[in-house]
């Protein structure tokens, strides 16, 4: 593997900053495996005699050479001390692993763009960001049940996904001991041009254009207060966090619904000298919800029902205690 890169930040003026970077990765794989032809062992009284696997010492060689180039460019411009704008464009590619088929390399690519504004007041910071991402190709490797045989078969699908949306984030500090923060994201993610790769490189169209990808909500966010105070030698930080995840689907055909859910979490952190002690409780209300359906077979067509029969739940109410010593 060879991966040269170049990155730089340029402070053009006191109010304008530009930055960018590029990285090229080159992969070279060489491998072999032992050839295993079949032959007749000349042992007529053995059932496997006519087509036994033989080790001849011959080798089958394979090679894979592939390169990907990732880049990013961004800017930040402060219109005045309270208002600024920022933007970024980038491309991210994921190189195939050594197990990829030399004649069937398909590099997942994500083109990402964002443009936002920030407001900075005495007690309030607000960020609003519009974003757009396109995944092309969008590769899916999964298994599906063959309705004729009842057996699970490996499937390979390719298509594209567009992900436009907006993110809002705010932090309000009305007092030195109190902080309120919130984050909300809305995105209208859609799948298009999905095909199944079948025998001899042929493709079969899968009609899911305009549908949502698996497990991707349109709306999600969180909000909560944080209270800070001191008692003697102890500095305390207590917080409560409400989180919401919107409706999702277990499958690309959008037939099996994963219902929206919300959770509540609490956290207490106390510091004294080099010691930190943190107690966290997640899912305080012991909410039952599913993060996905059956990941082995639900990817395309779901479970044949609107409500999921199989699924992976979120964790029940759980508690963590973390003790840290800084030295």
PDB file of C-alpha atoms in Angstrom:
ATOM      1  CA  UNK A   1       0.000   0.000   0.000  1.00  0.00           C
ATOM      2  CA  UNK A   2       1.207   3.504  -0.893  1.00  0.00           C
ATOM      3  CA  UNK A   3      -0.693   6.587   0.348  1.00  0.00           C
ATOM      4  CA  UNK A   4       0.848  10.028  -0.331  1.00  0.00           C
ATOM      5  CA  UNK A   5      -1.198  13.019   0.811  1.00  0.00           C
ATOM      6  CA  UNK A   6      -1.080  16.818   0.847  1.00  0.00           C
ATOM      7  CA  UNK A   7      -3.052  19.148   3.139  1.00  0.00           C
ATOM      8  CA  UNK A   8      -2.903  22.853   3.911  1.00  0.00           C
ATOM      9  CA  UNK A   9      -4.780  25.661   5.656  1.00  0.00           C
ATOM     10  CA  UNK A  10      -4.510  29.225   4.360  1.00  0.00           C
ATOM     11  CA  UNK A  11      -5.561  32.163   6.514  1.00  0.00           C
ATOM     12  CA  UNK A  12      -6.215  34.563   3.636  1.00  0.00           C
ATOM     13  CA  UNK A  13      -7.417  37.433   5.833  1.00  0.00           C
ATOM     14  CA  UNK A  14      -8.477  37.830   9.444  1.00  0.00           C
ATOM     15  CA  UNK A  15     -11.989  36.787   8.403  1.00  0.00           C
ATOM     16  CA  UNK A  16     -11.393  34.265   5.584  1.00  0.00           C
ATOM     17  CA  UNK A  17      -9.777  30.842   5.960  1.00  0.00           C
ATOM     18  CA  UNK A  18      -9.367  28.249   3.208  1.00  0.00           C
ATOM     19  CA  UNK A  19      -8.307  24.641   3.612  1.00  0.00           C
ATOM     20  CA  UNK A  20      -7.929  21.599   1.446  1.00  0.00           C
ATOM     21  CA  UNK A  21      -6.322  18.223   1.146  1.00  0.00           C
ATOM     22  CA  UNK A  22      -5.874  15.293  -1.202  1.00  0.00           C
ATOM     23  CA  UNK A  23      -4.796  11.706  -0.552  1.00  0.00           C
ATOM     24  CA  UNK A  24      -4.140   8.967  -3.082  1.00  0.00           C
ATOM     25  CA  UNK A  25      -4.074   5.338  -1.983  1.00  0.00           C
ATOM     26  CA  UNK A  26      -2.610   2.610  -4.145  1.00  0.00           C
ATOM     27  CA  UNK A  27      -3.109  -1.060  -3.320  1.00  0.00           C
ATOM     28  CA  UNK A  28      -1.280  -3.984  -4.874  1.00  0.00           C
ATOM     29  CA  UNK A  29      -2.403  -7.492  -3.954  1.00  0.00           C
ATOM     30  CA  UNK A  30      -0.770 -10.737  -5.009  1.00  0.00           C
ATOM     31  CA  UNK A  31      -2.091 -14.124  -3.883  1.00  0.00           C
ATOM     32  CA  UNK A  32      -2.394 -17.760  -4.806  1.00  0.00           C
ATOM     33  CA  UNK A  33      -4.309 -20.800  -3.715  1.00  0.00           C
ATOM     34  CA  UNK A  34      -3.733 -24.472  -4.264  1.00  0.00           C
ATOM     35  CA  UNK A  35      -5.498 -25.894  -7.297  1.00  0.00           C
ATOM     36  CA  UNK A  36      -7.873 -28.690  -6.351  1.00  0.00           C
ATOM     37  CA  UNK A  37      -8.933 -30.652  -9.405  1.00  0.00           C
ATOM     38  CA  UNK A  38     -11.078 -33.756  -9.144  1.00  0.00           C
ATOM     39  CA  UNK A  39     -10.033 -37.213 -10.236  1.00  0.00           C
ATOM     40  CA  UNK A  40     -10.638 -40.941  -9.955  1.00  0.00           C
ATOM     41  CA  UNK A  41      -8.826 -42.643  -7.089  1.00  0.00           C
ATOM     42  CA  UNK A  42      -9.256 -46.082  -8.600  1.00  0.00           C
ATOM     43  CA  UNK A  43     -11.038 -47.335  -5.485  1.00  0.00           C
ATOM     44  CA  UNK A  44     -14.315 -48.764  -6.749  1.00  0.00           C
ATOM     45  CA  UNK A  45     -15.570 -49.660  -3.264  1.00  0.00           C
ATOM     46  CA  UNK A  46     -15.571 -45.966  -2.172  1.00  0.00           C
ATOM     47  CA  UNK A  47     -18.586 -43.753  -2.894  1.00  0.00           C
ATOM     48  CA  UNK A  48     -16.385 -40.672  -3.468  1.00  0.00           C
ATOM     49  CA  UNK A  49     -14.025 -42.509  -5.785  1.00  0.00           C
ATOM     50  CA  UNK A  50     -14.978 -40.924  -9.123  1.00  0.00           C
ATOM     51  CA  UNK A  51     -14.792 -37.238  -8.146  1.00  0.00           C
ATOM     52  CA  UNK A  52     -12.362 -36.931  -5.240  1.00  0.00           C
ATOM     53  CA  UNK A  53     -10.475 -33.678  -4.639  1.00  0.00           C
ATOM     54  CA  UNK A  54      -6.783 -34.021  -5.528  1.00  0.00           C
ATOM     55  CA  UNK A  55      -3.780 -31.996  -4.382  1.00  0.00           C
ATOM     56  CA  UNK A  56      -1.408 -31.749  -7.342  1.00  0.00           C
ATOM     57  CA  UNK A  57       0.874 -28.968  -6.118  1.00  0.00           C
ATOM     58  CA  UNK A  58      -0.347 -26.642  -8.856  1.00  0.00           C
ATOM     59  CA  UNK A  59      -1.291 -23.085  -7.895  1.00  0.00           C
ATOM     60  CA  UNK A  60      -3.901 -20.617  -9.126  1.00  0.00           C
ATOM     61  CA  UNK A  61      -2.499 -17.073  -9.016  1.00  0.00           C
ATOM     62  CA  UNK A  62      -4.492 -13.871  -8.709  1.00  0.00           C
ATOM     63  CA  UNK A  63      -3.566 -10.180  -8.707  1.00  0.00           C
ATOM     64  CA  UNK A  64      -5.386  -6.960  -7.915  1.00  0.00           C
ATOM     65  CA  UNK A  65      -4.086  -3.421  -8.488  1.00  0.00           C
ATOM     66  CA  UNK A  66      -6.395  -0.559  -7.546  1.00  0.00           C
ATOM     67  CA  UNK A  67      -6.124   3.098  -6.559  1.00  0.00           C
ATOM     68  CA  UNK A  68      -8.502   5.590  -4.939  1.00  0.00           C
ATOM     69  CA  UNK A  69      -8.205   9.356  -4.525  1.00  0.00           C
ATOM     70  CA  UNK A  70      -9.934  11.226  -1.701  1.00  0.00           C
ATOM     71  CA  UNK A  71     -10.024  15.008  -1.430  1.00  0.00           C
ATOM     72  CA  UNK A  72     -11.631  17.831   0.513  1.00  0.00           C
ATOM     73  CA  UNK A  73     -11.858  21.625   0.213  1.00  0.00           C
ATOM     74  CA  UNK A  74     -13.515  24.066   2.566  1.00  0.00           C
ATOM     75  CA  UNK A  75     -13.803  27.676   3.646  1.00  0.00           C
ATOM     76  CA  UNK A  76     -14.851  29.726   6.661  1.00  0.00           C
ATOM     77  CA  UNK A  77     -15.768  33.405   6.386  1.00  0.00           C
ATOM     78  CA  UNK A  78     -16.665  35.594   9.355  1.00  0.00           C
ATOM     79  CA  UNK A  79     -18.964  38.367   8.137  1.00  0.00           C
ATOM     80  CA  UNK A  80     -18.719  40.010  11.551  1.00  0.00           C
ATOM     81  CA  UNK A  81     -17.949  38.796  15.094  1.00  0.00           C
ATOM     82  CA  UNK A  82     -21.479  37.387  15.404  1.00  0.00           C
ATOM     83  CA  UNK A  83     -22.216  35.935  11.946  1.00  0.00           C
ATOM     84  CA  UNK A  84     -20.203  33.590   9.754  1.00  0.00           C
ATOM     85  CA  UNK A  85     -20.640  31.200   6.842  1.00  0.00           C
ATOM     86  CA  UNK A  86     -18.799  28.010   5.994  1.00  0.00           C
ATOM     87  CA  UNK A  87     -18.799  25.347   3.318  1.00  0.00           C
ATOM     88  CA  UNK A  88     -17.101  22.149   2.287  1.00  0.00           C
ATOM     89  CA  UNK A  89     -16.916  19.777  -0.669  1.00  0.00           C
ATOM     90  CA  UNK A  90     -15.277  16.365  -0.538  1.00  0.00           C
ATOM     91  CA  UNK A  91     -15.022  12.999  -2.212  1.00  0.00           C
ATOM     92  CA  UNK A  92     -14.489   9.771  -0.282  1.00  0.00           C
ATOM     93  CA  UNK A  93     -13.748   6.423  -1.893  1.00  0.00           C
ATOM     94  CA  UNK A  94     -13.365   3.065  -0.182  1.00  0.00           C
ATOM     95  CA  UNK A  95     -10.782   0.721  -1.632  1.00  0.00           C
ATOM     96  CA  UNK A  96     -11.734  -2.936  -2.054  1.00  0.00           C
ATOM     97  CA  UNK A  97     -10.223  -5.559   0.209  1.00  0.00           C
ATOM     98  CA  UNK A  98      -7.830  -8.275  -0.870  1.00  0.00           C
ATOM     99  CA  UNK A  99     -10.760 -10.629  -1.344  1.00  0.00           C
ATOM    100  CA  UNK A 100     -12.284  -8.589  -4.183  1.00  0.00           C
ATOM    101  CA  UNK A 101     -12.774 -10.196  -7.570  1.00  0.00           C
ATOM    102  CA  UNK A 102     -10.204  -8.728  -9.975  1.00  0.00           C
ATOM    103  CA  UNK A 103     -12.679  -8.570 -12.830  1.00  0.00           C
ATOM    104  CA  UNK A 104     -15.530  -7.139 -10.758  1.00  0.00           C
ATOM    105  CA  UNK A 105     -14.061  -4.252  -8.734  1.00  0.00           C
ATOM    106  CA  UNK A 106     -16.667  -1.615  -7.886  1.00  0.00           C
ATOM    107  CA  UNK A 107     -15.398   1.240  -5.700  1.00  0.00           C
ATOM    108  CA  UNK A 108     -18.019   2.888  -3.428  1.00  0.00           C
ATOM    109  CA  UNK A 109     -17.831   6.671  -3.805  1.00  0.00           C
ATOM    110  CA  UNK A 110     -19.438   9.426  -1.736  1.00  0.00           C
ATOM    111  CA  UNK A 111     -19.541  13.020  -3.017  1.00  0.00           C
ATOM    112  CA  UNK A 112     -20.380  15.356  -0.145  1.00  0.00           C
ATOM    113  CA  UNK A 113     -21.284  19.061  -0.085  1.00  0.00           C
ATOM    114  CA  UNK A 114     -22.334  21.309   2.772  1.00  0.00           C
ATOM    115  CA  UNK A 115     -23.025  24.996   3.272  1.00  0.00           C
ATOM    116  CA  UNK A 116     -23.883  26.581   6.572  1.00  0.00           C
ATOM    117  CA  UNK A 117     -24.117  29.650   8.727  1.00  0.00           C
ATOM    118  CA  UNK A 118     -23.235  30.225  12.375  1.00  0.00           C
ATOM    119  CA  UNK A 119     -24.535  32.821  14.807  1.00  0.00           C
ATOM    120  CA  UNK A 120     -22.520  33.659  17.900  1.00  0.00           C
ATOM    121  CA  UNK A 121     -24.206  35.769  20.577  1.00  0.00           C
ATOM    122  CA  UNK A 122     -23.287  36.331  24.202  1.00  0.00           C
ATOM    123  CA  UNK A 123     -25.263  33.366  25.522  1.00  0.00           C
ATOM    124  CA  UNK A 124     -26.403  31.596  22.343  1.00  0.00           C
ATOM    125  CA  UNK A 125     -24.585  29.767  19.539  1.00  0.00           C
ATOM    126  CA  UNK A 126     -26.588  28.519  16.543  1.00  0.00           C
ATOM    127  CA  UNK A 127     -25.410  26.467  13.558  1.00  0.00           C
ATOM    128  CA  UNK A 128     -27.545  25.724  10.481  1.00  0.00           C
ATOM    129  CA  UNK A 129     -26.058  23.459   7.811  1.00  0.00           C
ATOM    130  CA  UNK A 130     -27.534  22.290   4.515  1.00  0.00           C
ATOM    131  CA  UNK A 131     -25.887  19.168   3.123  1.00  0.00           C
ATOM    132  CA  UNK A 132     -26.062  16.884   0.117  1.00  0.00           C
ATOM    133  CA  UNK A 133     -24.357  13.525  -0.336  1.00  0.00           C
ATOM    134  CA  UNK A 134     -24.488  11.130  -3.260  1.00  0.00           C
ATOM    135  CA  UNK A 135     -23.324   7.538  -2.914  1.00  0.00           C
ATOM    136  CA  UNK A 136     -22.610   6.111  -6.353  1.00  0.00           C
ATOM    137  CA  UNK A 137     -22.224   3.235  -6.596  1.00  0.00           C
ATOM    138  CA  UNK A 138     -24.178   2.137  -3.542  1.00  0.00           C
ATOM    139  CA  UNK A 139     -23.183  -1.493  -3.039  1.00  0.00           C
ATOM    140  CA  UNK A 140     -25.136  -4.056  -1.027  1.00  0.00           C
ATOM    141  CA  UNK A 141     -24.022  -7.577  -0.272  1.00  0.00           C
ATOM    142  CA  UNK A 142     -26.691  -9.605   1.474  1.00  0.00           C
ATOM    143  CA  UNK A 143     -28.596 -12.856   1.455  1.00  0.00           C
ATOM    144  CA  UNK A 144     -32.208 -13.551   0.553  1.00  0.00           C
ATOM    145  CA  UNK A 145     -34.479 -16.565   0.793  1.00  0.00           C
ATOM    146  CA  UNK A 146     -35.167 -18.303  -2.506  1.00  0.00           C
ATOM    147  CA  UNK A 147     -38.960 -18.825  -2.486  1.00  0.00           C
ATOM    148  CA  UNK A 148     -38.624 -21.975  -4.595  1.00  0.00           C
ATOM    149  CA  UNK A 149     -35.971 -23.744  -2.531  1.00  0.00           C
ATOM    150  CA  UNK A 150     -36.379 -22.053   0.869  1.00  0.00           C
ATOM    151  CA  UNK A 151     -32.586 -21.658   1.079  1.00  0.00           C
ATOM    152  CA  UNK A 152     -30.704 -18.414   1.770  1.00  0.00           C
ATOM    153  CA  UNK A 153     -28.658 -17.275  -1.233  1.00  0.00           C
ATOM    154  CA  UNK A 154     -25.948 -14.609  -1.487  1.00  0.00           C
ATOM    155  CA  UNK A 155     -27.015 -11.523  -3.437  1.00  0.00           C
ATOM    156  CA  UNK A 156     -25.089  -8.564  -4.871  1.00  0.00           C
ATOM    157  CA  UNK A 157     -26.897  -5.277  -5.563  1.00  0.00           C
ATOM    158  CA  UNK A 158     -25.733  -1.932  -6.932  1.00  0.00           C
ATOM    159  CA  UNK A 159     -27.441   1.418  -7.229  1.00  0.00           C
ATOM    160  CA  UNK A 160     -27.115   4.981  -5.990  1.00  0.00           C
ATOM    161  CA  UNK A 161     -28.344   6.976  -2.992  1.00  0.00           C
ATOM    162  CA  UNK A 162     -28.890  10.725  -2.631  1.00  0.00           C
ATOM    163  CA  UNK A 163     -28.979  12.317   0.813  1.00  0.00           C
ATOM    164  CA  UNK A 164     -30.079  15.985   0.930  1.00  0.00           C
ATOM    165  CA  UNK A 165     -30.866  17.455   4.303  1.00  0.00           C
ATOM    166  CA  UNK A 166     -30.411  20.113   6.934  1.00  0.00           C
ATOM    167  CA  UNK A 167     -28.934  20.056  10.427  1.00  0.00           C
ATOM    168  CA  UNK A 168     -29.685  22.556  13.184  1.00  0.00           C
ATOM    169  CA  UNK A 169     -27.615  22.800  16.343  1.00  0.00           C
ATOM    170  CA  UNK A 170     -27.856  25.278  19.201  1.00  0.00           C
ATOM    171  CA  UNK A 171     -26.210  25.840  22.575  1.00  0.00           C
ATOM    172  CA  UNK A 172     -27.776  28.304  25.026  1.00  0.00           C
ATOM    173  CA  UNK A 173     -25.955  29.267  28.223  1.00  0.00           C
ATOM    174  CA  UNK A 174     -28.333  31.533  30.178  1.00  0.00           C
ATOM    175  CA  UNK A 175     -26.219  31.243  33.332  1.00  0.00           C
ATOM    176  CA  UNK A 176     -22.715  30.146  34.235  1.00  0.00           C
ATOM    177  CA  UNK A 177     -24.123  27.033  35.898  1.00  0.00           C
ATOM    178  CA  UNK A 178     -26.665  26.081  33.199  1.00  0.00           C
ATOM    179  CA  UNK A 179     -26.300  24.988  29.571  1.00  0.00           C
ATOM    180  CA  UNK A 180     -29.058  23.858  27.185  1.00  0.00           C
ATOM    181  CA  UNK A 181     -28.152  22.269  23.869  1.00  0.00           C
ATOM    182  CA  UNK A 182     -30.114  20.684  21.037  1.00  0.00           C
ATOM    183  CA  UNK A 183     -29.437  19.056  17.683  1.00  0.00           C
ATOM    184  CA  UNK A 184     -31.974  18.199  14.977  1.00  0.00           C
ATOM    185  CA  UNK A 185     -31.370  16.604  11.568  1.00  0.00           C
ATOM    186  CA  UNK A 186     -33.810  16.140   8.695  1.00  0.00           C
ATOM    187  CA  UNK A 187     -32.769  14.311   5.545  1.00  0.00           C
ATOM    188  CA  UNK A 188     -34.718  13.021   2.562  1.00  0.00           C
ATOM    189  CA  UNK A 189     -32.572  10.041   1.608  1.00  0.00           C
ATOM    190  CA  UNK A 190     -33.638   8.079  -1.479  1.00  0.00           C
ATOM    191  CA  UNK A 191     -32.440   5.010  -3.359  1.00  0.00           C
ATOM    192  CA  UNK A 192     -32.409   4.863  -7.166  1.00  0.00           C
ATOM    193  CA  UNK A 193     -31.253   2.674 -10.061  1.00  0.00           C
ATOM    194  CA  UNK A 194     -30.880  -0.459  -7.938  1.00  0.00           C
ATOM    195  CA  UNK A 195     -30.011  -3.608  -9.865  1.00  0.00           C
ATOM    196  CA  UNK A 196     -29.152  -7.152  -8.886  1.00  0.00           C
ATOM    197  CA  UNK A 197     -25.952  -8.566 -10.353  1.00  0.00           C
ATOM    198  CA  UNK A 198     -26.817 -12.026 -11.630  1.00  0.00           C
ATOM    199  CA  UNK A 199     -25.018 -14.686 -13.674  1.00  0.00           C
ATOM    200  CA  UNK A 200     -22.435 -13.712 -16.314  1.00  0.00           C
ATOM    201  CA  UNK A 201     -22.438 -10.046 -15.284  1.00  0.00           C
ATOM    202  CA  UNK A 202     -26.067  -9.485 -16.307  1.00  0.00           C
ATOM    203  CA  UNK A 203     -28.285  -7.296 -14.129  1.00  0.00           C
ATOM    204  CA  UNK A 204     -31.926  -7.359 -13.067  1.00  0.00           C
ATOM    205  CA  UNK A 205     -33.714  -4.134 -12.116  1.00  0.00           C
ATOM    206  CA  UNK A 206     -35.065  -3.897  -8.555  1.00  0.00           C
ATOM    207  CA  UNK A 207     -37.946  -1.411  -8.396  1.00  0.00           C
ATOM    208  CA  UNK A 208     -37.206   0.618  -5.258  1.00  0.00           C
ATOM    209  CA  UNK A 209     -36.663   4.066  -6.819  1.00  0.00           C
ATOM    210  CA  UNK A 210     -37.559   6.836  -4.377  1.00  0.00           C
ATOM    211  CA  UNK A 211     -37.601   4.555  -1.339  1.00  0.00           C
ATOM    212  CA  UNK A 212     -35.679   5.152   1.871  1.00  0.00           C
ATOM    213  CA  UNK A 213     -32.558   3.080   2.631  1.00  0.00           C
ATOM    214  CA  UNK A 214     -32.675   0.500   5.401  1.00  0.00           C
ATOM    215  CA  UNK A 215     -32.730   1.809   8.978  1.00  0.00           C
ATOM    216  CA  UNK A 216     -32.391   5.464   7.921  1.00  0.00           C
ATOM    217  CA  UNK A 217     -34.847   7.874   9.614  1.00  0.00           C
ATOM    218  CA  UNK A 218     -35.862  11.134   8.003  1.00  0.00           C
ATOM    219  CA  UNK A 219     -35.862  12.932  11.343  1.00  0.00           C
ATOM    220  CA  UNK A 220     -33.706  12.446  14.423  1.00  0.00           C
ATOM    221  CA  UNK A 221     -32.262  14.618  17.154  1.00  0.00           C
ATOM    222  CA  UNK A 222     -31.553  15.150  20.820  1.00  0.00           C
ATOM    223  CA  UNK A 223     -31.789  17.882  23.443  1.00  0.00           C
ATOM    224  CA  UNK A 224     -31.148  18.377  27.116  1.00  0.00           C
ATOM    225  CA  UNK A 225     -29.884  20.546  29.973  1.00  0.00           C
ATOM    226  CA  UNK A 226     -26.557  20.419  31.782  1.00  0.00           C
ATOM    227  CA  UNK A 227     -26.103  21.831  35.291  1.00  0.00           C
ATOM    228  CA  UNK A 228     -22.658  22.631  36.699  1.00  0.00           C
ATOM    229  CA  UNK A 229     -21.870  23.404  40.337  1.00  0.00           C
ATOM    230  CA  UNK A 230     -19.169  23.041  42.987  1.00  0.00           C
ATOM    231  CA  UNK A 231     -19.347  21.691  46.533  1.00  0.00           C
ATOM    232  CA  UNK A 232     -16.107  22.022  48.468  1.00  0.00           C
ATOM    233  CA  UNK A 233     -13.369  20.164  46.575  1.00  0.00           C
ATOM    234  CA  UNK A 234     -15.813  18.564  44.135  1.00  0.00           C
ATOM    235  CA  UNK A 235     -16.861  19.911  40.722  1.00  0.00           C
ATOM    236  CA  UNK A 236     -20.156  18.458  39.540  1.00  0.00           C
ATOM    237  CA  UNK A 237     -21.700  18.154  36.085  1.00  0.00           C
ATOM    238  CA  UNK A 238     -25.173  16.660  35.774  1.00  0.00           C
ATOM    239  CA  UNK A 239     -27.130  16.291  32.554  1.00  0.00           C
ATOM    240  CA  UNK A 240     -30.328  14.874  31.132  1.00  0.00           C
ATOM    241  CA  UNK A 241     -30.626  13.900  27.460  1.00  0.00           C
ATOM    242  CA  UNK A 242     -33.762  13.285  25.402  1.00  0.00           C
ATOM    243  CA  UNK A 243     -33.233  11.559  22.034  1.00  0.00           C
ATOM    244  CA  UNK A 244     -35.690  10.929  19.201  1.00  0.00           C
ATOM    245  CA  UNK A 245     -35.329   8.593  16.207  1.00  0.00           C
ATOM    246  CA  UNK A 246     -38.003   8.734  13.504  1.00  0.00           C
ATOM    247  CA  UNK A 247     -39.694   5.950  11.570  1.00  0.00           C
ATOM    248  CA  UNK A 248     -37.439   3.712   9.499  1.00  0.00           C
ATOM    249  CA  UNK A 249     -37.776   0.636   7.327  1.00  0.00           C
ATOM    250  CA  UNK A 250     -36.109  -2.753   7.661  1.00  0.00           C
ATOM    251  CA  UNK A 251     -35.957  -3.210   3.879  1.00  0.00           C
ATOM    252  CA  UNK A 252     -35.384  -1.282   0.660  1.00  0.00           C
ATOM    253  CA  UNK A 253     -38.905  -2.029  -0.562  1.00  0.00           C
ATOM    254  CA  UNK A 254     -40.112  -0.104   2.533  1.00  0.00           C
ATOM    255  CA  UNK A 255     -42.630  -2.723   3.588  1.00  0.00           C
ATOM    256  CA  UNK A 256     -41.573  -3.639   7.156  1.00  0.00           C
ATOM    257  CA  UNK A 257     -41.695  -0.596   9.437  1.00  0.00           C
ATOM    258  CA  UNK A 258     -39.351   0.092  12.344  1.00  0.00           C
ATOM    259  CA  UNK A 259     -41.408   2.430  14.521  1.00  0.00           C
ATOM    260  CA  UNK A 260     -40.142   5.774  15.784  1.00  0.00           C
ATOM    261  CA  UNK A 261     -38.961   5.871  19.381  1.00  0.00           C
ATOM    262  CA  UNK A 262     -37.538   8.183  22.010  1.00  0.00           C
ATOM    263  CA  UNK A 263     -35.254   7.608  24.976  1.00  0.00           C
ATOM    264  CA  UNK A 264     -34.082   9.450  28.056  1.00  0.00           C
ATOM    265  CA  UNK A 265     -30.586   9.306  29.553  1.00  0.00           C
ATOM    266  CA  UNK A 266     -28.984  10.821  32.664  1.00  0.00           C
ATOM    267  CA  UNK A 267     -25.364  11.467  33.545  1.00  0.00           C
ATOM    268  CA  UNK A 268     -23.515  12.603  36.678  1.00  0.00           C
ATOM    269  CA  UNK A 269     -19.819  13.500  36.575  1.00  0.00           C
ATOM    270  CA  UNK A 270     -17.804  14.584  39.612  1.00  0.00           C
ATOM    271  CA  UNK A 271     -14.171  15.746  39.525  1.00  0.00           C
ATOM    272  CA  UNK A 272     -11.770  16.154  42.414  1.00  0.00           C
ATOM    273  CA  UNK A 273      -8.058  16.593  41.817  1.00  0.00           C
ATOM    274  CA  UNK A 274      -6.831  13.831  39.489  1.00  0.00           C
ATOM    275  CA  UNK A 275      -9.993  11.744  39.960  1.00  0.00           C
ATOM    276  CA  UNK A 276     -13.139  11.617  37.805  1.00  0.00           C
ATOM    277  CA  UNK A 277     -16.165   9.508  38.691  1.00  0.00           C
ATOM    278  CA  UNK A 278     -18.975   9.232  36.160  1.00  0.00           C
ATOM    279  CA  UNK A 279     -22.336   7.492  36.526  1.00  0.00           C
ATOM    280  CA  UNK A 280     -24.496   7.144  33.392  1.00  0.00           C
ATOM    281  CA  UNK A 281     -27.955   5.645  33.004  1.00  0.00           C
ATOM    282  CA  UNK A 282     -29.269   5.053  29.472  1.00  0.00           C
ATOM    283  CA  UNK A 283     -32.881   4.394  28.501  1.00  0.00           C
ATOM    284  CA  UNK A 284     -34.211   5.576  31.839  1.00  0.00           C
ATOM    285  CA  UNK A 285     -37.815   4.823  30.901  1.00  0.00           C
ATOM    286  CA  UNK A 286     -36.916   1.313  29.703  1.00  0.00           C
ATOM    287  CA  UNK A 287     -38.342   1.982  26.234  1.00  0.00           C
ATOM    288  CA  UNK A 288     -38.693  -0.966  23.865  1.00  0.00           C
ATOM    289  CA  UNK A 289     -37.699  -0.235  20.263  1.00  0.00           C
ATOM    290  CA  UNK A 290     -35.962  -1.896  17.331  1.00  0.00           C
ATOM    291  CA  UNK A 291     -32.822  -0.677  15.587  1.00  0.00           C
ATOM    292  CA  UNK A 292     -33.186  -3.121  12.669  1.00  0.00           C
ATOM    293  CA  UNK A 293     -35.135  -6.139  11.483  1.00  0.00           C
ATOM    294  CA  UNK A 294     -33.439  -9.371  10.419  1.00  0.00           C
ATOM    295  CA  UNK A 295     -30.100  -8.221   8.916  1.00  0.00           C
ATOM    296  CA  UNK A 296     -29.569 -11.569   7.176  1.00  0.00           C
ATOM    297  CA  UNK A 297     -32.664 -11.563   4.983  1.00  0.00           C
ATOM    298  CA  UNK A 298     -34.534  -8.247   5.327  1.00  0.00           C
ATOM    299  CA  UNK A 299     -32.339  -6.041   3.153  1.00  0.00           C
ATOM    300  CA  UNK A 300     -34.527  -6.009   0.039  1.00  0.00           C
ATOM    301  CA  UNK A 301     -38.049  -7.288   0.722  1.00  0.00           C
ATOM    302  CA  UNK A 302     -38.471  -7.297   4.500  1.00  0.00           C
ATOM    303  CA  UNK A 303     -40.452  -9.866   6.446  1.00  0.00           C
ATOM    304  CA  UNK A 304     -43.680  -9.907   4.435  1.00  0.00           C
ATOM    305  CA  UNK A 305     -45.517  -7.998   7.164  1.00  0.00           C
ATOM    306  CA  UNK A 306     -45.915  -4.324   8.039  1.00  0.00           C
ATOM    307  CA  UNK A 307     -44.836  -4.930  11.630  1.00  0.00           C
ATOM    308  CA  UNK A 308     -41.515  -6.728  12.169  1.00  0.00           C
ATOM    309  CA  UNK A 309     -41.530 -10.291  13.463  1.00  0.00           C
ATOM    310  CA  UNK A 310     -37.770 -10.456  13.972  1.00  0.00           C
ATOM    311  CA  UNK A 311     -35.646  -7.534  15.111  1.00  0.00           C
ATOM    312  CA  UNK A 312     -32.724  -6.264  17.137  1.00  0.00           C
ATOM    313  CA  UNK A 313     -33.868  -4.159  20.111  1.00  0.00           C
ATOM    314  CA  UNK A 314     -32.129  -1.237  21.726  1.00  0.00           C
ATOM    315  CA  UNK A 315     -30.595  -1.881  25.130  1.00  0.00           C
ATOM    316  CA  UNK A 316     -32.911  -1.929  28.104  1.00  0.00           C
ATOM    317  CA  UNK A 317     -32.234   0.425  30.986  1.00  0.00           C
ATOM    318  CA  UNK A 318     -28.529   0.104  31.743  1.00  0.00           C
ATOM    319  CA  UNK A 319     -26.009   1.751  34.036  1.00  0.00           C
ATOM    320  CA  UNK A 320     -22.283   2.439  33.669  1.00  0.00           C
ATOM    321  CA  UNK A 321     -19.820   3.551  36.315  1.00  0.00           C
ATOM    322  CA  UNK A 322     -16.468   4.904  35.105  1.00  0.00           C
ATOM    323  CA  UNK A 323     -13.609   5.892  37.396  1.00  0.00           C
ATOM    324  CA  UNK A 324     -10.665   7.777  35.847  1.00  0.00           C
ATOM    325  CA  UNK A 325      -7.346   8.796  37.368  1.00  0.00           C
ATOM    326  CA  UNK A 326      -5.320  11.456  35.504  1.00  0.00           C
ATOM    327  CA  UNK A 327      -1.559  11.235  35.875  1.00  0.00           C
TER     328      UNK A 327
END
